[in-house]
Short mmCIF file of C-alpha atoms and ligand atoms in Angstrom, two decimals:
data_model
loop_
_atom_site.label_atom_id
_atom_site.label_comp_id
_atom_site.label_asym_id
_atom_site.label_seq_id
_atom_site.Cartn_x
_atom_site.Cartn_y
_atom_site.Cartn_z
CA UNK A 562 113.56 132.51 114.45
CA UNK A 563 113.86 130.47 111.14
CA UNK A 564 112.20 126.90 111.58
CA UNK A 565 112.68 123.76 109.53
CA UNK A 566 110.00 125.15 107.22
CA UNK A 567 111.13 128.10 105.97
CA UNK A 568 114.44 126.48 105.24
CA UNK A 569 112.73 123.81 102.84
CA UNK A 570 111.18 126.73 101.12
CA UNK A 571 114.29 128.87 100.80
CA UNK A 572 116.33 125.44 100.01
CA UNK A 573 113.36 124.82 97.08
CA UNK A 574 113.21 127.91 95.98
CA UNK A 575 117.28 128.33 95.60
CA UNK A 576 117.38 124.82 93.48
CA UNK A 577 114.69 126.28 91.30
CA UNK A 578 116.73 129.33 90.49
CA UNK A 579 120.31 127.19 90.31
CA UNK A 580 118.80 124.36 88.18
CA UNK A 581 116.34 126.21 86.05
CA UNK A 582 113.31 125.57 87.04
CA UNK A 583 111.95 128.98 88.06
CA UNK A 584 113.46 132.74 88.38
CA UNK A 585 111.98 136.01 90.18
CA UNK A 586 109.97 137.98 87.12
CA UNK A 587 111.87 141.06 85.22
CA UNK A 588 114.84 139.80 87.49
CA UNK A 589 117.43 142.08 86.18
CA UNK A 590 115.29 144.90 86.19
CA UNK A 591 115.01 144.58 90.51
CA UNK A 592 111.95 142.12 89.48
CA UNK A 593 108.05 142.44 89.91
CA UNK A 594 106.24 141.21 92.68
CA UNK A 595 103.90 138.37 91.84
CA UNK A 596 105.46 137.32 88.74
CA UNK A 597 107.69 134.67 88.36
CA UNK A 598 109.54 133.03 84.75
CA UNK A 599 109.87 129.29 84.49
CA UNK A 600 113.20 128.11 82.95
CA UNK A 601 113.84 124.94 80.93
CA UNK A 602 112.94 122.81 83.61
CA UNK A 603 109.96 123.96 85.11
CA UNK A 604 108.30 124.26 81.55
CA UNK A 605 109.30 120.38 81.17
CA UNK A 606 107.71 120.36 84.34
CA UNK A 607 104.55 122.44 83.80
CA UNK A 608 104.30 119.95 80.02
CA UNK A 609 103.98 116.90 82.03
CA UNK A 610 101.58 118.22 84.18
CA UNK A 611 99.27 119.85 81.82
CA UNK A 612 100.11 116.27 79.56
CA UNK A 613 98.41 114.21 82.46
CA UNK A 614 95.70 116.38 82.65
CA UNK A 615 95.08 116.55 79.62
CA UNK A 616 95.61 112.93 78.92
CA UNK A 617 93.00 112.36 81.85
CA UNK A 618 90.50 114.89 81.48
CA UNK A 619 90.12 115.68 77.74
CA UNK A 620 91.83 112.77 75.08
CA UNK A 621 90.59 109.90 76.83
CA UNK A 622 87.18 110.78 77.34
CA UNK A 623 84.34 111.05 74.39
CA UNK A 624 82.77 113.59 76.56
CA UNK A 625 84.92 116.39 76.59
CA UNK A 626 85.92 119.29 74.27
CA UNK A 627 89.00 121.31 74.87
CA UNK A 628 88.90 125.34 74.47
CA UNK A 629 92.13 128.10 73.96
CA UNK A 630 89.53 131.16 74.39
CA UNK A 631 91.38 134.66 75.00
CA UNK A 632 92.60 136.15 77.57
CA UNK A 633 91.32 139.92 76.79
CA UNK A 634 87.11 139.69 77.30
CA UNK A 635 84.75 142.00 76.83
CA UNK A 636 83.54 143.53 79.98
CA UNK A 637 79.89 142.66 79.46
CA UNK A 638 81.26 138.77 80.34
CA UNK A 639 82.55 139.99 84.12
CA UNK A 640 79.33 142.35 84.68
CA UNK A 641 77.51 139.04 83.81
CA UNK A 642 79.88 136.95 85.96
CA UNK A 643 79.46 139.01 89.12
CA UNK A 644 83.05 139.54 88.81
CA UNK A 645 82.82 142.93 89.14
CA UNK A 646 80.59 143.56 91.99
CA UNK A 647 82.11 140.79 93.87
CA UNK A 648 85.60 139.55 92.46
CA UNK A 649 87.16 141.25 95.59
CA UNK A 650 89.59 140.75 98.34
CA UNK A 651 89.55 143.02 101.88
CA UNK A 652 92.38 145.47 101.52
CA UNK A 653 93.59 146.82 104.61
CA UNK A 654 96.35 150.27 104.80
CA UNK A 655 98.77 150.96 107.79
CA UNK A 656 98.17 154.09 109.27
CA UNK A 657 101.42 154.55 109.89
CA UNK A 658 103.78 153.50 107.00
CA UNK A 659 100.63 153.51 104.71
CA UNK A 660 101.72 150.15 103.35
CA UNK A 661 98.56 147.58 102.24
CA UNK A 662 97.58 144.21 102.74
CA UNK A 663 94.98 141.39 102.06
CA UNK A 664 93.20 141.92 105.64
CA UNK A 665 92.90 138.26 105.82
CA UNK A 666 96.49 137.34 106.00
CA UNK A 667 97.42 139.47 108.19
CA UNK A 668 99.40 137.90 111.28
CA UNK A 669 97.74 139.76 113.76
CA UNK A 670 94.27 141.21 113.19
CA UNK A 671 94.65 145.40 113.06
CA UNK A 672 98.21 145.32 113.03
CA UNK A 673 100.71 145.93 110.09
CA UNK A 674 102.63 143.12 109.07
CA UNK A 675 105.87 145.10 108.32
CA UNK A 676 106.03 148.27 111.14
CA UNK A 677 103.29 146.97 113.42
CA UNK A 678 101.15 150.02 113.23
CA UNK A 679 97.57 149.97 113.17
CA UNK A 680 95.79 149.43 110.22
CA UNK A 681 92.72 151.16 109.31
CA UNK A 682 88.97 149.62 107.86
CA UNK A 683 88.98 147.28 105.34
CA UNK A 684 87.56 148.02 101.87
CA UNK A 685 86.88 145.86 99.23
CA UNK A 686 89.67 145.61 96.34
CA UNK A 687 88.49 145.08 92.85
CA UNK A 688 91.51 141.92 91.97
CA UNK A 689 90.72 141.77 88.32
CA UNK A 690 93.37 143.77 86.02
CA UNK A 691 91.59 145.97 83.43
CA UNK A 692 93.11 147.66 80.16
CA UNK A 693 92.00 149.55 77.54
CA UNK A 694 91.30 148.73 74.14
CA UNK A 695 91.92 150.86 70.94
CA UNK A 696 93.52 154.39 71.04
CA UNK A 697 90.26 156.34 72.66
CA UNK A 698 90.81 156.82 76.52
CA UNK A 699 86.94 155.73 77.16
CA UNK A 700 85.25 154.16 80.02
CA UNK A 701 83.74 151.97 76.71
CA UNK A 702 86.89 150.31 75.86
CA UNK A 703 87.76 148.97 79.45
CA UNK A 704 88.43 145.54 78.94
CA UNK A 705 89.56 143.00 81.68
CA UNK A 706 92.05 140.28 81.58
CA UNK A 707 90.24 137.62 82.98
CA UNK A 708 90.74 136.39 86.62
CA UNK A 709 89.74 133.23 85.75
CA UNK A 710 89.68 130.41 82.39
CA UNK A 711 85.52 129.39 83.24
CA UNK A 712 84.35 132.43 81.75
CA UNK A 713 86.21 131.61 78.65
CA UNK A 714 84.41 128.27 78.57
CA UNK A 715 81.18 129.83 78.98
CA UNK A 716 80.86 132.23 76.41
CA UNK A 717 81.76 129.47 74.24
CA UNK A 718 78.92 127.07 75.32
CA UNK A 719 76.85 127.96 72.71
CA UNK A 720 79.31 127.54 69.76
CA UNK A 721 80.55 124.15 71.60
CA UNK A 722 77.06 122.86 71.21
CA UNK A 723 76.06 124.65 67.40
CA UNK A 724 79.62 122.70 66.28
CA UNK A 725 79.91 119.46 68.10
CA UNK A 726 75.64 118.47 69.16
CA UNK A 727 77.07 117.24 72.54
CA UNK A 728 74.83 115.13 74.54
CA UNK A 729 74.23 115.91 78.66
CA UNK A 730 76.46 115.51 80.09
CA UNK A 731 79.61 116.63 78.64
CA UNK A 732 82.58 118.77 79.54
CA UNK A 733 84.12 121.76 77.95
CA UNK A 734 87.72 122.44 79.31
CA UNK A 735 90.59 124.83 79.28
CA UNK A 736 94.23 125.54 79.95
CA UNK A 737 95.27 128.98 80.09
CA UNK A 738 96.21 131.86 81.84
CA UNK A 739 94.29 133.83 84.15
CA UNK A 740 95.56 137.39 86.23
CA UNK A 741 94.77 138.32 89.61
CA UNK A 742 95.69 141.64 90.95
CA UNK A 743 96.69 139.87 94.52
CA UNK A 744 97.25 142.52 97.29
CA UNK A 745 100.07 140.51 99.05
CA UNK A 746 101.50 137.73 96.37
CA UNK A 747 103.50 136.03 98.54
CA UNK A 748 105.35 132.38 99.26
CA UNK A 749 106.84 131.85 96.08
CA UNK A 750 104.64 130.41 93.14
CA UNK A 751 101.83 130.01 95.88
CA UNK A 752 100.34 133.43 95.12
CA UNK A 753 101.24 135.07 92.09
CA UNK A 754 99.35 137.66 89.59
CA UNK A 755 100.17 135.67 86.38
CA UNK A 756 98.36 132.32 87.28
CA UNK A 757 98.08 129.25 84.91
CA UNK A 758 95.06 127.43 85.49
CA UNK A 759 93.32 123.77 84.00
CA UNK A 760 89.62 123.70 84.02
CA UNK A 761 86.28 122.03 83.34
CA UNK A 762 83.13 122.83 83.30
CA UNK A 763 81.16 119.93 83.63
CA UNK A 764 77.36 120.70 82.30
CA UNK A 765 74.52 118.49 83.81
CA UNK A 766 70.95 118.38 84.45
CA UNK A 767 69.96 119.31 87.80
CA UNK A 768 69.28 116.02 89.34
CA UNK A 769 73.00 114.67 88.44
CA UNK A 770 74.50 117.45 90.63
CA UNK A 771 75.12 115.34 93.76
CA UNK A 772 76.23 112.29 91.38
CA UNK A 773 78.67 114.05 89.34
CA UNK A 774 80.07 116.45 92.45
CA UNK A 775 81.25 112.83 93.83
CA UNK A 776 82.15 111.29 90.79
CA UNK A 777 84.72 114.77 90.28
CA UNK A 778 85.50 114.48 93.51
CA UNK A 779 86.86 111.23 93.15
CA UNK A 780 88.41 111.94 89.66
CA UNK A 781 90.68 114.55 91.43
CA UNK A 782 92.00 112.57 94.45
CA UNK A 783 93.27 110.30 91.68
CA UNK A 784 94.85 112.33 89.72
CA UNK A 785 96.71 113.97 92.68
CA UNK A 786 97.90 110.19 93.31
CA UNK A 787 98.60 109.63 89.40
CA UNK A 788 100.80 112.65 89.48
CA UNK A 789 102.89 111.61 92.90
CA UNK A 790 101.62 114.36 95.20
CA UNK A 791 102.81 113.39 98.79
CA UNK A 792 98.80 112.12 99.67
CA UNK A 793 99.68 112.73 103.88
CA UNK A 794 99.83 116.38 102.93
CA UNK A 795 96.46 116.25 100.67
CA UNK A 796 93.39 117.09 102.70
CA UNK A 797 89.95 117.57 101.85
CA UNK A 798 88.05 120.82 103.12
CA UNK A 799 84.14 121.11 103.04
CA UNK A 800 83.82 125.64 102.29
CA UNK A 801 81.16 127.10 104.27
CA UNK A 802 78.36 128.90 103.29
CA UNK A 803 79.75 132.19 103.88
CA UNK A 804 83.27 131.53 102.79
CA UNK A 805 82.58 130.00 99.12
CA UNK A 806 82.84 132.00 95.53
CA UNK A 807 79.80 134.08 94.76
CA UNK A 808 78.41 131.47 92.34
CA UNK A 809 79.17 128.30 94.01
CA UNK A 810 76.33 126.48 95.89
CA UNK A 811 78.79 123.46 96.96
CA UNK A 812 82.64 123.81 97.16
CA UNK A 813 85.41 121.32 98.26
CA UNK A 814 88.98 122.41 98.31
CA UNK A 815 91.49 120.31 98.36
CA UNK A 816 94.36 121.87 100.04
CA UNK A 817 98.11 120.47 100.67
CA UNK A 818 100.63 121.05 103.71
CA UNK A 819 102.76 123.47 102.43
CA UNK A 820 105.72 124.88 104.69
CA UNK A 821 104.00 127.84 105.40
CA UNK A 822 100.35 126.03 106.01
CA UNK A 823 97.82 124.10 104.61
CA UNK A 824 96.27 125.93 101.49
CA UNK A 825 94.27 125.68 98.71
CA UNK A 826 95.75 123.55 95.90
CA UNK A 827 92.60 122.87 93.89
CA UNK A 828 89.02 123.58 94.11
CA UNK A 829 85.82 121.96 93.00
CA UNK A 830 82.55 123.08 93.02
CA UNK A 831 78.81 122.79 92.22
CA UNK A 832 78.31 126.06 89.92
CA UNK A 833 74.39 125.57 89.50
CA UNK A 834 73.66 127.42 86.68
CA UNK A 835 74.62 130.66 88.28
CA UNK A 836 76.99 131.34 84.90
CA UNK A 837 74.25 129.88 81.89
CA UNK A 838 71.72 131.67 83.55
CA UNK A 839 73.72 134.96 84.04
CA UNK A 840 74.93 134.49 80.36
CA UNK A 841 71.34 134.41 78.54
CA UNK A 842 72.40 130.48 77.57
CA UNK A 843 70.54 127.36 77.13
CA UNK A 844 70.34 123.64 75.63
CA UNK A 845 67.76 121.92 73.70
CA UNK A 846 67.52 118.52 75.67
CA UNK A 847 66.37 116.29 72.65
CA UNK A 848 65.16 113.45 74.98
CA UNK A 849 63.12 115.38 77.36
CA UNK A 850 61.73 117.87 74.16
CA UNK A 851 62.45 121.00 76.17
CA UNK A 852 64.97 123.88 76.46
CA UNK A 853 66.82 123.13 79.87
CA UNK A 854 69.69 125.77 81.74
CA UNK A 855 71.76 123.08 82.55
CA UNK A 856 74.04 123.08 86.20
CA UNK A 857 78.01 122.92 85.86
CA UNK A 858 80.60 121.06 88.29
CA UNK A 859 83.85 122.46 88.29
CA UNK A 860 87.24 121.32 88.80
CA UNK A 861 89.75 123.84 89.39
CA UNK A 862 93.55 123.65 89.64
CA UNK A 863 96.59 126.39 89.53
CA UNK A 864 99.38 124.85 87.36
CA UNK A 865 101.84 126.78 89.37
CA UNK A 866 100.26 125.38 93.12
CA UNK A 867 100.71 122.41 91.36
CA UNK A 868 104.55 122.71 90.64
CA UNK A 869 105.08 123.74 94.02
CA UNK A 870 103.28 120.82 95.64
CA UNK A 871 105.31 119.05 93.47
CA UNK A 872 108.35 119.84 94.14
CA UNK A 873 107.53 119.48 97.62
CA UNK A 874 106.47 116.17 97.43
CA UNK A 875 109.29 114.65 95.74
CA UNK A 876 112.49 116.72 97.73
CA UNK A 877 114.62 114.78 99.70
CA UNK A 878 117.66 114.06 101.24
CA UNK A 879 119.97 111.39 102.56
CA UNK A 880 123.54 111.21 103.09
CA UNK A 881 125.88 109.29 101.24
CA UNK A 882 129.47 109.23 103.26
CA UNK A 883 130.33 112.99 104.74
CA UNK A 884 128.05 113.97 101.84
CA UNK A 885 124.25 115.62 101.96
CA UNK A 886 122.58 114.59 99.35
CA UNK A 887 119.70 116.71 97.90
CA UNK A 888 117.01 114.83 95.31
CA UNK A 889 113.76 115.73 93.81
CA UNK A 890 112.01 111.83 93.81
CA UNK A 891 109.24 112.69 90.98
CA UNK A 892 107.59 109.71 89.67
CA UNK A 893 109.79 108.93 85.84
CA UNK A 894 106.56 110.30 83.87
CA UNK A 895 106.58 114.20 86.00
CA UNK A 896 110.58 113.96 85.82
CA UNK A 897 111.92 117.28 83.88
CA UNK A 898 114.59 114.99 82.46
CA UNK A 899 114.05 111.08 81.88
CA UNK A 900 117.40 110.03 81.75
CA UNK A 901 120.89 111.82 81.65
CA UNK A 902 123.47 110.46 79.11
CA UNK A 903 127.35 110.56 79.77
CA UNK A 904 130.69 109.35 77.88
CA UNK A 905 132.36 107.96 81.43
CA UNK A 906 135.59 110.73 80.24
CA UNK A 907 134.84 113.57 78.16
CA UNK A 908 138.46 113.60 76.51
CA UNK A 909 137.77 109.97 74.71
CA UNK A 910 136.76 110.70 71.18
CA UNK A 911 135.81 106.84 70.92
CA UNK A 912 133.69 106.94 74.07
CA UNK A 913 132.02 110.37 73.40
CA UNK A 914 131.29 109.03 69.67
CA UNK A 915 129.57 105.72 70.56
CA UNK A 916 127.77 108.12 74.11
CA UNK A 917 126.53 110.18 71.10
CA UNK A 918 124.94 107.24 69.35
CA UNK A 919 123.00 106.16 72.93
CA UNK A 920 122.21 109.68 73.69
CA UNK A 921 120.56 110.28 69.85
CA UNK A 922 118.54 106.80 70.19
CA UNK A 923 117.21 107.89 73.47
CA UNK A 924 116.34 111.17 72.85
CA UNK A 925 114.59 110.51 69.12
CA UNK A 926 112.54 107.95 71.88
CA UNK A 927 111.57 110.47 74.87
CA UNK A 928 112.35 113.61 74.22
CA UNK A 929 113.35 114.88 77.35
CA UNK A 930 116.89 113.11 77.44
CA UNK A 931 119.69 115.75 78.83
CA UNK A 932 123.55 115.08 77.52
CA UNK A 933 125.84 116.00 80.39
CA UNK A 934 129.87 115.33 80.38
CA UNK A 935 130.17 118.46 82.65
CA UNK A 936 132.79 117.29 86.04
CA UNK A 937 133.43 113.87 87.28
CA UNK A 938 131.11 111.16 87.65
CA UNK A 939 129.73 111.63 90.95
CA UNK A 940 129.12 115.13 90.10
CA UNK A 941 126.94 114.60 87.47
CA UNK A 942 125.00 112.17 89.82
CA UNK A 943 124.70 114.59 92.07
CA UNK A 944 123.71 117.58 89.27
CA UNK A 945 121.24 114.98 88.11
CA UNK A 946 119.95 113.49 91.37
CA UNK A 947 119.07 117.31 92.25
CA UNK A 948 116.63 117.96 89.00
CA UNK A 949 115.19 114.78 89.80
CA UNK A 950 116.46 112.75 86.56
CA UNK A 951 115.30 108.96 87.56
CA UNK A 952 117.98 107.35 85.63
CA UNK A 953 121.72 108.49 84.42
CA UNK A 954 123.46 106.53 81.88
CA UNK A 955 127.60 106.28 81.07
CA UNK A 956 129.25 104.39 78.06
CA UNK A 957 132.55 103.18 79.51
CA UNK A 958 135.19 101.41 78.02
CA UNK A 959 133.12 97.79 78.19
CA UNK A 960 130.77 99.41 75.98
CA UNK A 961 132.87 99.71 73.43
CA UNK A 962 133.35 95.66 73.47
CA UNK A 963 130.18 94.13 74.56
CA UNK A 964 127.73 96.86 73.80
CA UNK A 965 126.45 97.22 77.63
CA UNK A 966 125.74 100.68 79.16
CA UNK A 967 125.80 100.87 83.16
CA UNK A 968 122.09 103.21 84.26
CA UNK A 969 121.92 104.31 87.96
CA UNK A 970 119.13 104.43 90.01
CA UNK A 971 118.24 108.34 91.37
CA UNK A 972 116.73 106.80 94.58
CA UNK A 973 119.03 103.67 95.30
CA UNK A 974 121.99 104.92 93.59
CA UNK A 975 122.43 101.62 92.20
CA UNK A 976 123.55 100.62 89.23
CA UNK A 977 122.88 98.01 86.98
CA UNK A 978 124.89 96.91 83.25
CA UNK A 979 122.57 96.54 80.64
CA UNK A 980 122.76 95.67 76.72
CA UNK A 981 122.40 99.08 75.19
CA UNK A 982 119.51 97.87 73.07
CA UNK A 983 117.47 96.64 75.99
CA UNK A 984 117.27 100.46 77.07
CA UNK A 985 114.56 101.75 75.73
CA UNK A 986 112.39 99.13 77.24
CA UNK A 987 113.65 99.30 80.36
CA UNK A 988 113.04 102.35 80.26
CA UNK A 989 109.26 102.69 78.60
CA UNK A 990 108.25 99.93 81.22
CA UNK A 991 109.44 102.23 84.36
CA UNK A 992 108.08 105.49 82.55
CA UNK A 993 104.37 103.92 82.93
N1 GAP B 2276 87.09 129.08 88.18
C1 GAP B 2276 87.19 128.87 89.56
C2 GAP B 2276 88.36 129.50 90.15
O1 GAP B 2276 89.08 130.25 89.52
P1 GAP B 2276 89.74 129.63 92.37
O2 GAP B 2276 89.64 128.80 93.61
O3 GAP B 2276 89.69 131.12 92.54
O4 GAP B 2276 88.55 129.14 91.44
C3 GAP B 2276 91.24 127.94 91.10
O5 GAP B 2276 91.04 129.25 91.56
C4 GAP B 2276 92.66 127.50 91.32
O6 GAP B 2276 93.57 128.44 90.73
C5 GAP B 2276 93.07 127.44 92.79
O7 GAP B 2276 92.69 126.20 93.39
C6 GAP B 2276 94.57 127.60 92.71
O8 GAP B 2276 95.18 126.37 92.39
C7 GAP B 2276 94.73 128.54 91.52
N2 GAP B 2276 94.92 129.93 91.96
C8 GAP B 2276 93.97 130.83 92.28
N3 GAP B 2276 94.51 132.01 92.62
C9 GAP B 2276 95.85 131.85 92.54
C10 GAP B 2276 96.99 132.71 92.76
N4 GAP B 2276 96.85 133.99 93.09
N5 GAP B 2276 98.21 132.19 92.57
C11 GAP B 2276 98.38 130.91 92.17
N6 GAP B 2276 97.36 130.08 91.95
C12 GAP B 2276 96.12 130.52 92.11
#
C-alpha cells in the first residue's frame, strides 16, 4: 500500500521533471538506470550549492587549495588505493528470474526483491567502471573512471606542495565527478552511477587527528544549517569497525530522514595516512627538520544527496481557499530563481516596457532573475511559489506614476509596495 512517503517522493520527483529541475537520463531513448540530467533549475541549484561550499571551504580560508584533476586515472592509482581488491559491494542473483541485487538492500534476506525467489551466495562486485585507453585491446590500457574525487587529490599532493610550500596543516579540495557501477541505483538521485561529489583532504600530523576530526565535524553540521537542511532530519552516526571504508580508521556519517529511510548524506573520516603511505608520498616538516607521512581528515558530500535533501527540506504545502498549495521554502541564497519579474498584463506595451527596465536592473544585479508574463497573476504565484522563487515582482499601473513595484512574499504571500529603486537592497539584505 502507498504511504505518505512514497507520495512526497513521487510528488518531488514529478515537480523536478515539470519545473526543470531534473529528468530520467537518455529519456527519449527508454532512459538508463542510474543516470539522471539536471535541467535549468537544478544546475542553478547544484551552483549555489557547490558556491557555499566553495565559499566555505576553499575562498575564505588561507589554508586550502582547490584541484579539477581528471576523471580517467591510471590504474596504478586504484591498485594503490585498495580500490581494486576492495572497492566492492555483495551482489546477490535470483535463482529463479536470474535478476541481481546489492545483497544488502534486499527487503528480505535470501529472497528476490522482484519474483520472490531465492537468491543464491553473495559475491563480491568490483563497482568501479573501467575503459580502455588507445586503440590496442590490452589488459595494459585498462583505465578506471574513478569511484571517487580523493584519489585525484592525492596524486596531486606532491605538486600541491612543489607549487604552493603549504604549511601543516592545510587542505587540498575538489569538486568533480566520480562513477560507481551501483548494482541497484535506486530512489531517485539517492543512488545513481554518475555521482558529483565536494571533497577535502585535510593533511595533519598525527597528534592533530582527534583535534581536527572535531573541528570538521563541527564545520559540517554548520554548513548543513548554512544551507537550510531541515536539522530534525540530520543525524549523526558513529561507523563501526567492521562497517567503515577500507582506509578509514574513524568515520562519522551524517545521514538525513529521507522518505524511504535515514541514509547517508555525507561522510567524514580519519584517513590516517592509509593513501600517502600507499602512494610512496611524503612532506618535509621544516619545523620539526624531518620527512613526516602526514594523516588526512576527510569530508565527504554527494552534490546530488545534497539536492535531494534539499528539496526535501524546503517542500511544503498549505492551502489557500479550495486551493493546495505546493512550495519549495529554500533559504533566498539556495533559491534556483531570486526573484520573478512580471508586467501585471502582458498586452500593455507601457507596462511590459517599464517591467523590462525592473527586470534588466535586477538581473544585471543577481543573475538568477526569471521574466514570467505567462497566465494570470495568481498563476504565476503559484508557477513561482512551486520552484521556490522567494520573491515575485509586478509593475502595475501605479508604477507608471509613482515609480513603486508591489514584491510578494513566497511564504506569507504578502505583499508589500515598494519604490522600485529601494529593490535591490531589499533584496541583497534578505539574500544574506
Ligand atoms: N572519498 C570518500 C568517499 O567517496 P563515500 O561515503 O563512498 O566516501 C561520499 O562517498 C559521498 O558521496 C556520500 O556521503 C554521498 O553523499 C555520495 N555518494 C556516494 N555514493 C553515491 C551514489 N551511488 N549516489 C549518490 N551519491 C553518492
Amino acid at each position: 500500500m502507498e504511504n505518505n512517503d512514497d507520495k512526497l517522493m513521487e510528488k518531488i520527483i514529478s515537480l523536478c521533471k515539470r519545473r526543470g529541475f531534473v529528468y530520467p537520463g537518455s529519456e527519449i531513448y527508454g532512459g538508463l538506470a542510474g543516470t539522471w540530467d539536471y535541467g535549468p533549475l537544478g544546475v542553478a541549484l547544484k551552483n549555489n550549492i557547490k558556491d557555499a561550499w566553495r565559499k566555505k571551504f576553499v575562498s575564505s580560508r588561507n589554508d586550502m587549495y582547490e584541484v579539477d584533476a581528471a576523471i580517467l586515472m591510471n590504474g596504478e592509482v586504484w591498485k594503490a588505493s585498495g580500490h581494486v581488491d576492495t572497492f566492492t559491494d555483495p551482489l546477490v542473483e535470483c535463482t529463479k528470474c536470474k535478476k541481481r541485487f546489492r545483497e544488502d538492500t534486499l527487503k528480505v534476506k535470501g529472497k528476490c526483491d522482484d519474483c520472490g525467489g531465492v537468491t543464491g551466495e553473495a559475491r563480491q562486485f568490483n563497482m568501479m567502471f573501467s575503459t580502455k585507453i588507445g586503440a590496442v585491446e590490452d589488459s595494459a590500457a585498462t583505465v578506471y573512471l574513478r569511484p571517487e574525487t580523493a584519489q585525484g587529490i592525492f596524486v596531486n599532493f606532491k605538486n600541491i606542495v612543489d607549487s604552493f610550500h603549504p604549511k601543516l596543516p592545510f587542505g587540498i579540495a575538489q569538486i568533480g565527478k566520480a562513477f560507481r557501477n551501483e548494482i541497484t541505483p535506486r530512489d531517485f538521485i539517492f543512488r545513481v552511477r554518475e555521482i558529483e561529489q565536494m571533497e577535502v583532504e585535510y593533511f595533519i600530523r598525527e597528534d592533530d587527528a582527534d583535534k581536527s576530526f572535531t573541528y570538521w565535524h563541527e564545520e559540517i553540521v554548520s554548513f548543513a544549517e548554512e544551507l537550510g537542511l531541515d536539522m530534525a532530519s540530520f543525524h549523526e552516526v558513529i561507523v563501526g569497525d567492521g562497517d567503515r571504508a577500507h582506509y578509514s580508521k574513524r568515520t562519522t556519517d551524517f545521514e538525513f530522514d529521507f522518505p524511504f529511510g535515514q541514509k547517508e548524506l555525507f561522510g567524514l573520516a580519519y584517513r590516517g595516512s592509509f593513501d600517502l603511505n600507499n602512494h610512496k608520498l611524503e612532506y618535509i616538516d621544516e619545523e620539526a627538520k624531518e620527512k613526516i607521512t602526514p594523516h588526512v581528515i576527510e569530508p565527504s558530500m554527494g552534490v546530488d544527496r545534497l539536492v535531494l535533501a534539499l528539496m526535501l527540506s524546503a517542500y511544503a504545502e498549505d492551502t489557500q481557499g479550495e486551493e493546495v498549495r505546493s512550495y519549495l521554502k529554500f533559504k533566498p541564497s539556495m533559491a534556483p530563481v531570486v526573484c520573478a519579474v512580471s508586467p501585471l498584463l502582458k498586452n500593455k506595451p507601457e507596462l511590459v516596457e517599464k517591467a523590462r527596465v525592473v527586470y534588466g536592473m535586477l538581473k544585471s544585479e543577481f543573475g538568477r532573475v526569471m521574466w514570467d508574463d505567462n497566465g494570470n497573476i495568481g498563476k504565476r504565484y503559484r508557477r513561482q511559489d512551486e520552484i521556490g522563487t522567494p520573491w515575485c515582482i509586478v509593475i502595475d499601473f501605479d508604477t507608471l506614476t509613482d515609480d513603486t513595484v508591489t514584491i510578494r512574499d513566497r511564504d506569507t504571500g504578502s505583499q508589500e509596495r515598494i519604490a522600485k529603486l529601494e529593490l535591490v537592497d531589499y533584496i541583497k539584505e534578505r539574500l544574506s
